[in-house]
Tab-separated table of C-alpha atoms in Angstrom:
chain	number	residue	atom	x	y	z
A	12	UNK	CA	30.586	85.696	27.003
A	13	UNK	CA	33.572	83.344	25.848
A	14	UNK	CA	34.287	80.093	26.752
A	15	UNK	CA	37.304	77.723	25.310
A	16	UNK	CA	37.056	74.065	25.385
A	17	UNK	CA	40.916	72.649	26.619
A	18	UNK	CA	40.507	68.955	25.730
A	19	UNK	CA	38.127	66.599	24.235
A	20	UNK	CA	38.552	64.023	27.301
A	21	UNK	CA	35.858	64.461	30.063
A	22	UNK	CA	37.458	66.488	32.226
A	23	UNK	CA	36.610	69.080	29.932
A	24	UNK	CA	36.816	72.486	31.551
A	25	UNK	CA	34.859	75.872	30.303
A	26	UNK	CA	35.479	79.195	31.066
A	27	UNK	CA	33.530	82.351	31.431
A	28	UNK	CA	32.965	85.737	32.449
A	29	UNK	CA	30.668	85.517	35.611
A	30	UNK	CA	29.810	88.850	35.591
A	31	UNK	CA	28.337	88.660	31.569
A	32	UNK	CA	26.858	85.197	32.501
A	33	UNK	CA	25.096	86.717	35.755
A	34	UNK	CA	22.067	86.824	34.263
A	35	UNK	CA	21.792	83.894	32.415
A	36	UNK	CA	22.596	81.434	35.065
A	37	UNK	CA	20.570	79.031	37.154
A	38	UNK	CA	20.493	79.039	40.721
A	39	UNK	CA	18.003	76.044	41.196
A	40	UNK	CA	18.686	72.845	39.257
A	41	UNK	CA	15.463	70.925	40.331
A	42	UNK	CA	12.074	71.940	38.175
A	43	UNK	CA	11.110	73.995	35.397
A	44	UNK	CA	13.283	76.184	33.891
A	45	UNK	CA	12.408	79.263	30.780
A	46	UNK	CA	14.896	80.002	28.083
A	47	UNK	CA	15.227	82.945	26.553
A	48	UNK	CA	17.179	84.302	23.706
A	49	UNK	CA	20.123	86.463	24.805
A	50	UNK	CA	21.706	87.820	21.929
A	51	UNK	CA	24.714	89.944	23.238
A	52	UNK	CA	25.701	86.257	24.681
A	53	UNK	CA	26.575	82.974	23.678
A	54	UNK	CA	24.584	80.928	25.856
A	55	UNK	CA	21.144	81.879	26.310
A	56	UNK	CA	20.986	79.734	29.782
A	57	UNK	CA	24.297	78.656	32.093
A	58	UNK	CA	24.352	76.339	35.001
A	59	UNK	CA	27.189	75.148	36.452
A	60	UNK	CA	27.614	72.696	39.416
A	61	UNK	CA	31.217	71.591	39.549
A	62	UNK	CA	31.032	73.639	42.886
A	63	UNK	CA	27.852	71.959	44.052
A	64	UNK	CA	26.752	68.531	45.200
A	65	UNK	CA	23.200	69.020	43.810
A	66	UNK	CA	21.883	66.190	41.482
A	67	UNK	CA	20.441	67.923	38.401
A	68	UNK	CA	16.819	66.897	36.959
A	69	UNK	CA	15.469	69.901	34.732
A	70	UNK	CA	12.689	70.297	32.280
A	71	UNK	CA	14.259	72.836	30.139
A	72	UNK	CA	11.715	75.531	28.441
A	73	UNK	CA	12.280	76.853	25.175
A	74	UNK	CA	10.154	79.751	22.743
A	75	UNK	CA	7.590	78.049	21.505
A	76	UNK	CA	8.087	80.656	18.542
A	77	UNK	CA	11.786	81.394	16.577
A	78	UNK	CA	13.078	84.824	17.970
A	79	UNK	CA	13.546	87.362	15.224
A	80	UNK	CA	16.972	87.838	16.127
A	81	UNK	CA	17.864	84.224	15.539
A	82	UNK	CA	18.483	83.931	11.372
A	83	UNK	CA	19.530	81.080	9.368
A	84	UNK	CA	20.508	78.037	11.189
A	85	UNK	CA	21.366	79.827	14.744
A	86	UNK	CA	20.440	77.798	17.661
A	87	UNK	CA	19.211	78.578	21.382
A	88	UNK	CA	22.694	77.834	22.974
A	89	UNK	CA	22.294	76.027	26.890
A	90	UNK	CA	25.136	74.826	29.215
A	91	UNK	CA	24.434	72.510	32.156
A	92	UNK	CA	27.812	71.300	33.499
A	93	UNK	CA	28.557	68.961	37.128
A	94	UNK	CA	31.265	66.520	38.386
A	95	UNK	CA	29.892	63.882	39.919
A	96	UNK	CA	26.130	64.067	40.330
A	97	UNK	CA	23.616	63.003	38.348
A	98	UNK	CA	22.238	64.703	35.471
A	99	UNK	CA	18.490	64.713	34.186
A	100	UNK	CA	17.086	67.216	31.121
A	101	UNK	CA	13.832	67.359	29.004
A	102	UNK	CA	14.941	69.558	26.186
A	103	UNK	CA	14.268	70.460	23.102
A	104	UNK	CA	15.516	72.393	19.636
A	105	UNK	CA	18.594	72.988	20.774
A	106	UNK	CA	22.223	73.273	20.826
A	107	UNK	CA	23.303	71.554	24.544
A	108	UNK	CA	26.497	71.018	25.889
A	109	UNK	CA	26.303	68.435	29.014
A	110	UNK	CA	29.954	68.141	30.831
A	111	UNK	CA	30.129	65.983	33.662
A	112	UNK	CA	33.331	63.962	34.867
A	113	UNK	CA	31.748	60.556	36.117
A	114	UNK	CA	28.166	61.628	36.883
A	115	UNK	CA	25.467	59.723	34.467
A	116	UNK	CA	23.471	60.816	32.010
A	117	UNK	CA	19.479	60.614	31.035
A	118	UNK	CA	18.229	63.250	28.060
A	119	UNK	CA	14.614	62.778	27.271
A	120	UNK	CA	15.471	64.341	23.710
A	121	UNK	CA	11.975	65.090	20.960
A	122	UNK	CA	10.971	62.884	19.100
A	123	UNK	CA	10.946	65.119	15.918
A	124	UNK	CA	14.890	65.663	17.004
A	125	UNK	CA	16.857	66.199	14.002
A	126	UNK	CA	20.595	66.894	14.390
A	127	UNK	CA	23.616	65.082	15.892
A	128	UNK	CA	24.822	63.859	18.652
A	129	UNK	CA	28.595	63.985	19.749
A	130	UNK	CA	29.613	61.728	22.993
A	131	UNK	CA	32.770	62.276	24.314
A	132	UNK	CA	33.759	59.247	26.954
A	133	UNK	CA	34.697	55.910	27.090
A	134	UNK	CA	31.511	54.493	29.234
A	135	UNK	CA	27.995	52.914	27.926
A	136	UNK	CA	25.664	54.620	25.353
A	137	UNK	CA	22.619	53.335	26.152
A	138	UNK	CA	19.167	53.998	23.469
A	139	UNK	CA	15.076	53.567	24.347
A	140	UNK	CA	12.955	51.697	22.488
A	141	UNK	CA	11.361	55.035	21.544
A	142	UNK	CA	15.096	56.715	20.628
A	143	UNK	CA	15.693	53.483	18.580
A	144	UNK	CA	11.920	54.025	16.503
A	145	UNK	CA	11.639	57.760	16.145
A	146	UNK	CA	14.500	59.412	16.099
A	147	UNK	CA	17.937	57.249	15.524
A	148	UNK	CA	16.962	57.532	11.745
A	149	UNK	CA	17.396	61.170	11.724
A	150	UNK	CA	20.404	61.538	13.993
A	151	UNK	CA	24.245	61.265	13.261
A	152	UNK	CA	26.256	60.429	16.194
A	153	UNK	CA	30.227	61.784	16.435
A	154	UNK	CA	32.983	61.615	18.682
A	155	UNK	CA	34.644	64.825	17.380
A	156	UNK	CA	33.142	67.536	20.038
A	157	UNK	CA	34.994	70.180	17.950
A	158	UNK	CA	33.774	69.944	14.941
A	159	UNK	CA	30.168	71.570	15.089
A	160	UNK	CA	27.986	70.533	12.155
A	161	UNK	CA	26.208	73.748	10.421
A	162	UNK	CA	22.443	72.302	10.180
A	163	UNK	CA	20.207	70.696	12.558
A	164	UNK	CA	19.844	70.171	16.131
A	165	UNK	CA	23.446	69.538	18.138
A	166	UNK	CA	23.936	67.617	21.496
A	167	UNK	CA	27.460	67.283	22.839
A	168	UNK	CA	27.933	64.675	26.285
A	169	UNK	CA	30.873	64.940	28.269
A	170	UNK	CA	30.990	62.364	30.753
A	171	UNK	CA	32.905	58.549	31.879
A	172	UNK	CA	29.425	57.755	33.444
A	173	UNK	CA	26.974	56.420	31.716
A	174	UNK	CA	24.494	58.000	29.594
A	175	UNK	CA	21.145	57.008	28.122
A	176	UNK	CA	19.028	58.750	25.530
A	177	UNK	CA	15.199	58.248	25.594
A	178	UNK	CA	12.341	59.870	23.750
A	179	UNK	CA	10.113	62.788	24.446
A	180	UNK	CA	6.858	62.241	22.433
A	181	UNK	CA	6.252	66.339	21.167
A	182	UNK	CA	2.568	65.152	20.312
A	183	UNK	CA	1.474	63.610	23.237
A	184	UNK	CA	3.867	65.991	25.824
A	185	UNK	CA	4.819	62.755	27.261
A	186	UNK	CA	8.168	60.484	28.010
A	187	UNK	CA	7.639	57.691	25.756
A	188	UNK	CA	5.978	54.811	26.628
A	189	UNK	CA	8.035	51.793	27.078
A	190	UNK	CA	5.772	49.056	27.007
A	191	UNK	CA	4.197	50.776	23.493
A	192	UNK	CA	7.966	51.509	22.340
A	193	UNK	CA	8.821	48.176	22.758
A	194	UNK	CA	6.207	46.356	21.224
A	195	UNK	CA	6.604	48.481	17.858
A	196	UNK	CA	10.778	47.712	17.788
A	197	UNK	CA	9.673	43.831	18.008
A	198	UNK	CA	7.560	44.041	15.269
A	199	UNK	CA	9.741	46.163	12.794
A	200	UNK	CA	12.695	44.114	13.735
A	201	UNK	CA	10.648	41.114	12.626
A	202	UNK	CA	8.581	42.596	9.876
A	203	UNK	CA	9.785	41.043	6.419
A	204	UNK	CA	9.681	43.201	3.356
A	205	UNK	CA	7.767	41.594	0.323
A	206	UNK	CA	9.689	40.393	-2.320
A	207	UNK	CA	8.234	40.274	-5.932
A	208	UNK	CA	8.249	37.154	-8.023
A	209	UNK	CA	10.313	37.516	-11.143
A	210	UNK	CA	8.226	34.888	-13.534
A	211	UNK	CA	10.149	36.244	-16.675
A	212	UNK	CA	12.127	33.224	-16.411
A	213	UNK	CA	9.373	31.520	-17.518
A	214	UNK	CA	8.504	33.382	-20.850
A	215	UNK	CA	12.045	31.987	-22.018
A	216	UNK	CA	11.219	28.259	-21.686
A	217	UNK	CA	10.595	26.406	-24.525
């Protein structure tokens, strides 16, 4: 399967041969949904709604083990496109490209995400409480959707609506909790690190 990206503005458009794509794509965007590795393809799951009016809200369901025809730093590839509705995903260890023209955007991404994060648009990023404490530190974010780092987890957002990213706790199998969240970015925001007291000054008084 081939697709070409034709601008970097969200009105982004991808194309692809149905017929090789057939298989991979998803006729129900509301649920649970299994990935599996297709390696004659480039994505391993398709779905595509710019013909739809269906809202999308998806849990997506990757290998809980690494296929042994993924090597190196090969990803599971996943595209979920729409115009105007709105999108919802639970993902994770990924590479996921989310194109939308004005719809908004929620991705519950894990919280041992590490990767970046490219958003393409002019409207509102908006970050958790639990984004902010467990995984800003180990993501980069971009505005260059063609230039796809080598290493780590990759998220691409295509969109002028607004999109928020929140945190999926791996440990607990739970969204993060807010009220928790929130209480542990007031307290690190007003936590002050120790400082040691230099008394060498005094060993040069007289």
């Amino acid at each position: 399967m081939a697709y070409s990206e034709t601008s970097s503005d969200p009105d982004t458009q991808y194309s692809y041969d149905e017929k090789e794509t057939s298989s991979l794509l998803v006729l129900n965007p509301i649920g649970h949904c299994h990935v599996k590795y297709h390696p004659d393809s480039e994505w391993d799951l398709m779905y595509d709604g710019a013909n739809t009016n269906d809202p999308v809200d998806m849990t997506l369901c990757l290998p809980h083990h690494r296929h042994r025809g993924l090597y190196g730093e090969q990803r599971v590839a996943m595209f979920v496109g729409s115009n105007s509705e709105n999108i919802r995903l639970k993902i994770s260890k990924f590479q996921l490209a989310v194109v939308a023209s004005v719809a908004d955007v929620t991705l519950w991404l894990p919280s041992d995400f590490k990767g970046h994060i490219c958003h393409v648009g002019s409207a509102r990023l908006s970050l958790s409480a639990g984004f902010m404490n467990r995984i800003l530190p180990n993501t980069r974010f971009d505005s260059d959707s063609e230039r796809v780092p080598s290493e780590g987890d990759y998220v691409v957002v295509s969109t002028q609506g607004c999109v928020t990213l929140r945190m999926w706790d791996v440990q607990t199998s739970t969204p993060e909790s807010v009220q928790k969240e929130t209480f542990r970015r007031m307290f690190s925001c007003m936590r002050v690190k120790e400082r040691r007291a230099n008394w060498d000054c005094l060993l040069n008084r007289k």
